[in-house]
Coordinates of C-alpha atoms and ligand atoms in Angstrom, one line a residue:
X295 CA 15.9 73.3 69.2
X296 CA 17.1 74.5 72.4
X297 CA 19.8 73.4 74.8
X298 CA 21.1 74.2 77.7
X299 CA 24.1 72.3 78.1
X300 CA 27.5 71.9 80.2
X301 CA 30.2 71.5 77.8
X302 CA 33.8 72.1 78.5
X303 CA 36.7 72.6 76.0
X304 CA 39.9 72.1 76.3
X305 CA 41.8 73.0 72.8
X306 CA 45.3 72.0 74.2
X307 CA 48.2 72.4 72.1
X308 CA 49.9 73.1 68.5
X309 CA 46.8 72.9 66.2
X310 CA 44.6 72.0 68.9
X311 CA 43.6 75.6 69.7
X312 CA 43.5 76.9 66.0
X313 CA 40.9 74.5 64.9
X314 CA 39.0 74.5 67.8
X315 CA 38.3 78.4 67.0
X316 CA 36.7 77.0 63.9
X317 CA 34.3 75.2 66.3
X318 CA 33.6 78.0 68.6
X319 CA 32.3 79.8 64.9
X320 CA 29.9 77.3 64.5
X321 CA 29.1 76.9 68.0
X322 CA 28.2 81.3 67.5
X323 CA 26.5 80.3 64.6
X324 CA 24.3 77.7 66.4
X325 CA 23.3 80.3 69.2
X326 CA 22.2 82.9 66.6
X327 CA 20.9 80.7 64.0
X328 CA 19.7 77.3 65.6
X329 CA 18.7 79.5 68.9
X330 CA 20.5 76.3 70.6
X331 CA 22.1 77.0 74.5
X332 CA 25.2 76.2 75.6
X333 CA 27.0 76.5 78.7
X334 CA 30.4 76.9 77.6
X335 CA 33.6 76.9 80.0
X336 CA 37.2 76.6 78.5
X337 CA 40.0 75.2 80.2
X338 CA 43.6 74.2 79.8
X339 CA 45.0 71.1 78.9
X340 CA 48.7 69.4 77.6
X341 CA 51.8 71.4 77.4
X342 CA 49.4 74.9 77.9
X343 CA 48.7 73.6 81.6
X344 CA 51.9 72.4 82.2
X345 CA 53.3 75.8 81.6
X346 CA 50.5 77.8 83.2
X347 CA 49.1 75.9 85.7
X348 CA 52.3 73.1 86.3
X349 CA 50.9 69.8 85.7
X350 CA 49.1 68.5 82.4
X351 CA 45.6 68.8 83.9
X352 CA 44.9 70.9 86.7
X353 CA 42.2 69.9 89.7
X354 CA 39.9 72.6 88.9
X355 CA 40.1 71.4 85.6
X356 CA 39.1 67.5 86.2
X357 CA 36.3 69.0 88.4
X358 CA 34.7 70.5 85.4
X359 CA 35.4 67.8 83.8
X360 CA 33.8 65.7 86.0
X361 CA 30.3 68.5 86.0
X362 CA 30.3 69.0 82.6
X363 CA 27.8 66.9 80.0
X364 CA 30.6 66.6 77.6
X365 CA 33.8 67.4 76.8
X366 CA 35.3 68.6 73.7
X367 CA 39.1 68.2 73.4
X368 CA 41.8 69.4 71.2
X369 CA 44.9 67.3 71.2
X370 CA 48.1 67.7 73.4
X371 CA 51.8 67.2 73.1
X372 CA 54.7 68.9 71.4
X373 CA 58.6 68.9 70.8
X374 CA 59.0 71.6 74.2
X375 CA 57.7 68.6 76.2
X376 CA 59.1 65.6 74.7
X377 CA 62.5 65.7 77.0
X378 CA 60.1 65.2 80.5
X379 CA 59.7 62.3 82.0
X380 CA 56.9 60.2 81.6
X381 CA 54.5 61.1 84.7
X382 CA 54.8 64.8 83.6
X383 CA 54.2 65.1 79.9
X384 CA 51.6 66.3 78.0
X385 CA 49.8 63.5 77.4
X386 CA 48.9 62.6 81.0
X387 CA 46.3 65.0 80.6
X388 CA 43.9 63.1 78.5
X389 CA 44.9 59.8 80.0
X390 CA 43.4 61.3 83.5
X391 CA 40.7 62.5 81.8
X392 CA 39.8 58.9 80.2
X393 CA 40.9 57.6 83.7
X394 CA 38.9 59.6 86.5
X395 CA 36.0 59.7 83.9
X396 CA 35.7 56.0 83.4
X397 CA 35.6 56.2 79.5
X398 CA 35.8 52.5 78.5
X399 CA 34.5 53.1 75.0
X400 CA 36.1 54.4 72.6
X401 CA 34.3 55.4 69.6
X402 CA 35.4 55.8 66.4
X403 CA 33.9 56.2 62.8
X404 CA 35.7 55.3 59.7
X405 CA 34.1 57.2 56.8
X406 CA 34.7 57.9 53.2
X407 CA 32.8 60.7 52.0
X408 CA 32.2 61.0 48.3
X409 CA 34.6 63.6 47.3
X410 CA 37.5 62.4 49.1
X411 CA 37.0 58.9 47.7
X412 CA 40.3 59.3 45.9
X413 CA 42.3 60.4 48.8
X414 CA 42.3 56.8 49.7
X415 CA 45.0 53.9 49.1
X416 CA 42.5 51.5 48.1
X417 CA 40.5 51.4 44.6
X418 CA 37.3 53.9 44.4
X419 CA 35.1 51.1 44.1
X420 CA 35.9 49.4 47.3
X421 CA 36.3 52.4 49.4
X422 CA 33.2 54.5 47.6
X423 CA 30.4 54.8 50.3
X424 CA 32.5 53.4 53.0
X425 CA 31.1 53.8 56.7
X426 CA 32.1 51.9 59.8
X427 CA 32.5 52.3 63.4
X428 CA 35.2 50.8 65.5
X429 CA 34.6 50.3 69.3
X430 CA 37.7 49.7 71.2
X431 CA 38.0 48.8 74.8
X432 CA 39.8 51.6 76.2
X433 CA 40.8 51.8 80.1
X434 CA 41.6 47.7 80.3
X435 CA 43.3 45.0 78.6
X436 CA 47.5 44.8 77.6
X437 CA 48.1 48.3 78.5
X438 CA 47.1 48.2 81.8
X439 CA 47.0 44.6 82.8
X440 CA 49.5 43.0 85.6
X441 CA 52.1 42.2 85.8
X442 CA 54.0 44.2 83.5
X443 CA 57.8 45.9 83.3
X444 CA 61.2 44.6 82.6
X445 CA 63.0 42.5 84.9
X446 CA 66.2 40.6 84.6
X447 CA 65.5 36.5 84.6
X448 CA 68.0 33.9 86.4
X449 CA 70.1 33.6 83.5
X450 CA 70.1 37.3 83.9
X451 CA 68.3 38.3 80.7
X452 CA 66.2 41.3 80.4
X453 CA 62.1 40.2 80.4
X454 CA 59.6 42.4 79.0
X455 CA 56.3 41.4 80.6
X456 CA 52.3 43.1 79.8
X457 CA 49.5 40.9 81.0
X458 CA 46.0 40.9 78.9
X459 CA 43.2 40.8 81.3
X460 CA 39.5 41.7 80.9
X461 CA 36.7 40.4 83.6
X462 CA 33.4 39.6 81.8
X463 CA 31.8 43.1 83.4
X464 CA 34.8 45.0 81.0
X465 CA 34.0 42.7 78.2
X466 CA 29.8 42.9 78.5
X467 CA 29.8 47.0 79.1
X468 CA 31.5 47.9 76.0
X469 CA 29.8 44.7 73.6
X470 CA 26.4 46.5 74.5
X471 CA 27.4 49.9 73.4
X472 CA 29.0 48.4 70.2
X473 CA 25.4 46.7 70.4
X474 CA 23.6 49.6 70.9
X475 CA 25.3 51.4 68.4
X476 CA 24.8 48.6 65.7
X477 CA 21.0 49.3 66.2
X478 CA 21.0 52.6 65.3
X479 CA 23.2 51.8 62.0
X480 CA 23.0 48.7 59.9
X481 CA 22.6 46.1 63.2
X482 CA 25.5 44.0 62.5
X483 CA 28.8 43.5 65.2
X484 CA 31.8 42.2 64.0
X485 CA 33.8 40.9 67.4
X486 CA 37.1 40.5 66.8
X487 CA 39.6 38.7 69.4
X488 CA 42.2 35.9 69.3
X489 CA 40.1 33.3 70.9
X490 CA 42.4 30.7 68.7
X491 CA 45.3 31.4 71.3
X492 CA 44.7 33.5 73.6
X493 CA 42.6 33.1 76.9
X494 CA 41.3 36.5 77.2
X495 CA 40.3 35.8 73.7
X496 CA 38.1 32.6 74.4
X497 CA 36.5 34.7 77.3
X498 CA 35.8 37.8 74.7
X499 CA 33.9 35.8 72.6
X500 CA 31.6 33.7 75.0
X501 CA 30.7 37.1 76.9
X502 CA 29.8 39.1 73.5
X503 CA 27.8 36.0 72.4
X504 CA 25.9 35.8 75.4
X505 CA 25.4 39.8 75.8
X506 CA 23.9 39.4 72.1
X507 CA 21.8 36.1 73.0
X508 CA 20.4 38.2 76.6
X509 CA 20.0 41.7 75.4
X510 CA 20.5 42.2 71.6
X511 CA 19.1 38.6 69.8
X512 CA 17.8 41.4 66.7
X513 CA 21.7 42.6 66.1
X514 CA 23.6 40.5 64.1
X515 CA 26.5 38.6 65.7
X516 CA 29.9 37.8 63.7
X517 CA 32.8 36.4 65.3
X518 CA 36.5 37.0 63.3
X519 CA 40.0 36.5 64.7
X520 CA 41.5 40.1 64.6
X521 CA 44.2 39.1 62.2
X522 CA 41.9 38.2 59.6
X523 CA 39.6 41.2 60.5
X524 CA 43.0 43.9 59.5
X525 CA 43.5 41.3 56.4
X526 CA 39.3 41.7 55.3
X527 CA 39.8 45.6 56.4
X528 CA 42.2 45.9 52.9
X529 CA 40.1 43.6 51.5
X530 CA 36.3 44.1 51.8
X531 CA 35.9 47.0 54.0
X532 CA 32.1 47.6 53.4
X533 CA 31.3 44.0 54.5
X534 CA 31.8 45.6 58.1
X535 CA 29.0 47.6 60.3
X536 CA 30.5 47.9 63.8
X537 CA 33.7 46.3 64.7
X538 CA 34.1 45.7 68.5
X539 CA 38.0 45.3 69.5
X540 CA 40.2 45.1 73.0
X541 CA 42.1 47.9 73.9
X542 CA 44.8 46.4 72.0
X543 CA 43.1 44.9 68.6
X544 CA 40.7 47.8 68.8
X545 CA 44.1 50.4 68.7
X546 CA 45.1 48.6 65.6
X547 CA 42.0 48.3 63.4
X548 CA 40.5 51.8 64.1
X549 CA 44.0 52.9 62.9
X550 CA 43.9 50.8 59.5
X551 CA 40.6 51.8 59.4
X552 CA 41.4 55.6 59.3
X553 CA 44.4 54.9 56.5
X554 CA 42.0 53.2 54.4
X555 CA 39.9 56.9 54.7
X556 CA 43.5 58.2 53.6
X557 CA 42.6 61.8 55.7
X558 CA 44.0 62.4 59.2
X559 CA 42.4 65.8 59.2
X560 CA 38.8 64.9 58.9
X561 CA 38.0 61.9 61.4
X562 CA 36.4 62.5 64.7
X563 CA 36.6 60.1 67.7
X564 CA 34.3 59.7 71.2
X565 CA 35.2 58.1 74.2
X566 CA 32.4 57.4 76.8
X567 CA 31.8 56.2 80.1
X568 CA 28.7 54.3 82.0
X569 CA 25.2 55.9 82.2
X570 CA 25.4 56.8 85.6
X571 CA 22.0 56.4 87.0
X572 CA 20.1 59.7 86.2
X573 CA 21.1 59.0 82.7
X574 CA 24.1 61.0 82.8
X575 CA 27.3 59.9 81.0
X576 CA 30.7 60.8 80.8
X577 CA 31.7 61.6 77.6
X578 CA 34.9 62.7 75.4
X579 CA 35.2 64.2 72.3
X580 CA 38.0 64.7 69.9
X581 CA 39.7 64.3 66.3
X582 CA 42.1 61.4 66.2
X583 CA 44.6 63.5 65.2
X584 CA 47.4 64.9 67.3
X585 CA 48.6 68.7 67.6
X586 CA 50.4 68.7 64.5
X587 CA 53.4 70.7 66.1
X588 CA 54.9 70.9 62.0
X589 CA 52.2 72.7 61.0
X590 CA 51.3 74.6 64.0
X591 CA 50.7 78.5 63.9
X592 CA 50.7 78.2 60.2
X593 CA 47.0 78.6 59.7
X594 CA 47.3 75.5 57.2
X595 CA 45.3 72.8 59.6
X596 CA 42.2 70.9 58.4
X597 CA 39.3 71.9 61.4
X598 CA 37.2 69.6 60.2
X599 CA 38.4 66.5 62.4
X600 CA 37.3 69.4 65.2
X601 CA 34.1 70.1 63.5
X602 CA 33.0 66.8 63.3
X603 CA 33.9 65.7 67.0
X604 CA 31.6 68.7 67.7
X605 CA 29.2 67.5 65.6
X606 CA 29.7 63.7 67.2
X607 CA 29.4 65.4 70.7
X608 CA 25.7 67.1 69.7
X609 CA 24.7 63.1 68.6
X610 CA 25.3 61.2 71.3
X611 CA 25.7 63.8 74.5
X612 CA 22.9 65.8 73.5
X613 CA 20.7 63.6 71.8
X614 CA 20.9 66.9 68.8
X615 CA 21.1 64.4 65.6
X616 CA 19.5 66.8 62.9
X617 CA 21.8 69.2 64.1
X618 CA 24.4 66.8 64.3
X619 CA 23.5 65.5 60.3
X620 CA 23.6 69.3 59.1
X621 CA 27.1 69.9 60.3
X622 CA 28.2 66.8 59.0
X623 CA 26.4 67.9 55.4
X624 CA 28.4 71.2 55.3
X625 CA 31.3 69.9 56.0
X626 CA 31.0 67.6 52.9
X627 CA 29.5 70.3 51.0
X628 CA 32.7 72.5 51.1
X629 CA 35.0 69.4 50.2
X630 CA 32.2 68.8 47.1
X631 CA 32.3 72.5 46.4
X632 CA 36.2 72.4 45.4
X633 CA 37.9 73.4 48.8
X634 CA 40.6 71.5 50.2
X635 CA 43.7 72.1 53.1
X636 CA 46.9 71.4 52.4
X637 CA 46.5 67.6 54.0
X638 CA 43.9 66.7 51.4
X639 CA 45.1 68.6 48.4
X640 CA 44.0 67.1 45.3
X641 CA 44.9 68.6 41.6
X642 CA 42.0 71.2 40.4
X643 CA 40.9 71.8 43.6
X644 CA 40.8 75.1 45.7
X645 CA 44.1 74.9 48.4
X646 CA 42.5 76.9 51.3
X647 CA 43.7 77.6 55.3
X648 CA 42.2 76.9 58.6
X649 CA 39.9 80.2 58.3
X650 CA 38.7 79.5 54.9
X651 CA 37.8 76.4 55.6
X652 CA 35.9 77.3 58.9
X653 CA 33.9 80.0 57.1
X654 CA 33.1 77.7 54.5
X655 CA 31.5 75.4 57.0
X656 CA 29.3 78.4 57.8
X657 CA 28.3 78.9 54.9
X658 CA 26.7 76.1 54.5
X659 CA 25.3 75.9 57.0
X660 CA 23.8 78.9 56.0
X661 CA 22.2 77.5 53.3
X662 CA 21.4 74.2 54.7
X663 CA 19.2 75.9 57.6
Ligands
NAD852 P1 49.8 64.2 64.3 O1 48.5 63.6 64.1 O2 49.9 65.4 65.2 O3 50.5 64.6 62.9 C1 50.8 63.6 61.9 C2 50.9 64.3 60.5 O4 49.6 64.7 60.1 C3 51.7 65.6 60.6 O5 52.4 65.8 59.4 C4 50.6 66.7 60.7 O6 51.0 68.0 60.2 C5 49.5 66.1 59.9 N1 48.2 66.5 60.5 C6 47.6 66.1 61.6 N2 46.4 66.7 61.8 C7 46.3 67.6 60.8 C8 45.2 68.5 60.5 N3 44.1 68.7 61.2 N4 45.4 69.2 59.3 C9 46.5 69.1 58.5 N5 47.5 68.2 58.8 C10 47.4 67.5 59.9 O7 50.8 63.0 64.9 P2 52.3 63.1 65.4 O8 53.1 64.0 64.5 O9 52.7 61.7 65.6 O10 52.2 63.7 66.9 C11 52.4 65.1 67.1 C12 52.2 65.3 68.6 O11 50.8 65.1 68.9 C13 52.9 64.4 69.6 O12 53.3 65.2 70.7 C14 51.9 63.4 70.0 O13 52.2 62.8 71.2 C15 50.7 64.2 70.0 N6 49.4 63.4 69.8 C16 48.4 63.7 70.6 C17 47.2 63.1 70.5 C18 46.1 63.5 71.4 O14 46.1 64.6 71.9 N7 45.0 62.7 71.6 C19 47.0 62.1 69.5 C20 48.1 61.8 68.7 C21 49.3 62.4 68.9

């Protein structure tokens, strides 16, 4: 298949950069082997750009941004930066990125492949063959709502304030890609809100149920209060297809969800924006994990988070799915086959580095193409 697309990568800091050579490997490997283009520019991001370029993302480095088709990011942040105040640290870089870009949804998968079914808190036979998606609100809602701060009241008592707030536009854009996405898997959407207490909540629910009614009357509509959904998460996990969230709920059920997987190092995450008309979308990709400044320069990270971003970014920016499904394969292949970091050690099996584990990847592939 051939491609000829923008992508820009920004490996950041700690781990960021050492499992993100793993996916330049396989990107090598796809050139050669899959005769598949890519337009590839790198960039800085996080600490790296602070101390290069003096703030957490440069201009020239949004502008690519903003050109590229996608973006495939590392993750930022690190003890040397902890100590600066908040508008300069590390982590301002991505929040511009998700900012100027306009990505709303945040994607993220929840899966428990066969090998690693053990790795998990929960019994095998309720986590075996587990695969859901969490879409989370991400640009509005309690983080970003006003007013917010701490002010002193008349009795002279310190007030925290956040304010939830979502218009229907917020609500209706991201329940039609949790729509859209339902579609292409097992067409169900569980909503979750408060609508029992909360305002924004009784508003969540009537615009998702009137998106569905318009635009998706074939996907399957459940409504659950997000409490109970976290409570049926432990519970029955597979009873779930896609779970839409707010910023806020969404934060805390993709996290559960990615405990119940019980591997940090192997879940990937988008976050996209609009379809801009021309078809174009912004879009995001990265593992949920962070830059793992314990383990950094060790060698000893997991890439496979990385990979499968990578793999993730081919899906839904470049429309590349059988590529997409053979990275994915590999990467399972080499957990099946024995080989394991040090995040996802399990006795009797192989206890292999960053390296290992990226040439593994190729090697499957090898044998997959
Ligand atoms: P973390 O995800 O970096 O690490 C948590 C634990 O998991 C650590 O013990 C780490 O060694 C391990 N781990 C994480 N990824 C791994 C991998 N691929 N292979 C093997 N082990 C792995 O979270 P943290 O320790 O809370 O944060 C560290 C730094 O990362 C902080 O500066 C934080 O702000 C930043 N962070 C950045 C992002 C991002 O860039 N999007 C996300 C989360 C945290």
């Amino acid at each position: 298949m051939a491609a000829n697309k923008k992508l820009l990568v920004l490996p950041g800091d700690g781990i960021g950069p050492e499992v993100m050579n793993e996916v330049r490997r396989v990107i090598d490997w796809m050139e050669h082997r899959r005769r598949a283009r890519f337009d590839i520019s790198e960039g800085l991001v996080g600490g790296a750009a602070i101390e290069a370029e003096g703030a957490p993302i440069s201009d020239a480095t949004m502008e690519a941004a903003r050109t590229a088709d996608a973006v495939l990011f590392g993750s930022v942040g690190g003890p040397k930066w902890d100590k600066l105040p908040f508008e300069e640290r590390p982590e301002l870089g991505i929040l511009r990125l998700r900012k100027e870009l306009g990505l709303f949804a945040n994607l993220r998968p929840a899966v428990v492949l066969d090998p690693l079914v053990e790795a998990s808190s929960l019994k095998p036979d309720v986590i075996r063959g587990l695969d859901i998606m969490i879409v989370r609100e991400s640009t509005g809602g309690i983080y970003f709502g006003e007013p917010r701060g701490i002010h002193k009241n008349e009795a002279g008592q310190r007030v925290g304030i956040d304010t939830e707030v979502y218009s229907e536009e917020e609500i209706a854009r991201v329940a039609r890609v949790a729509f859209d996405l339902a579609r292409k898997r097992r067409n169900k959407v569980t909503s979750t809100e408060k609508a029992n207490v909360m305002q924004s909540g009784r508003l969540w629910r009537a615009v998702v149920s009137e998106v569905q009614a318009a635009e998706f009357p074939d996907v399957q509509l459940e409504h659950m209060y997000a409490d109970n959904a976290a409570m049926q998460l432990c519970s029955r996990p597979k009873q779930f297809d896609v779970i839409l969230g707010s910023n806020l709920f969404g934060d805390l059920l993709s996290d559960l969800a990615a405990a119940l997987t019980g591997s940090l190092g192997m879940l990937p995450s988008a976050t996209l924006g609009a379809v801009q008309p021309g078809g174009k979308r912004h879009a995001l990709y990265e593992p949920i994990h962070g830059s793992a400044p314990d383990i950094a320069g060790q060698g000893i990270a997991n890439p496979s988070a990385q990979i499968l971003s990578f793999a993730m970014l081919l899906r839904w920016s470049f429309g590349m799915e059988e590529d997409a499904q053979m990275i994915e394969q590999a990467v399972e292949r080499v957990l099946a086959g024995g080989m394991r970091t040090a995040d996802i050690m399990q006795p009797g099996m192989a206890r292999v580095g960053t390296k290992v584990m990226g040439e593994s990847v190729l090697r499957e592939l090898e044998k997959l193409i």
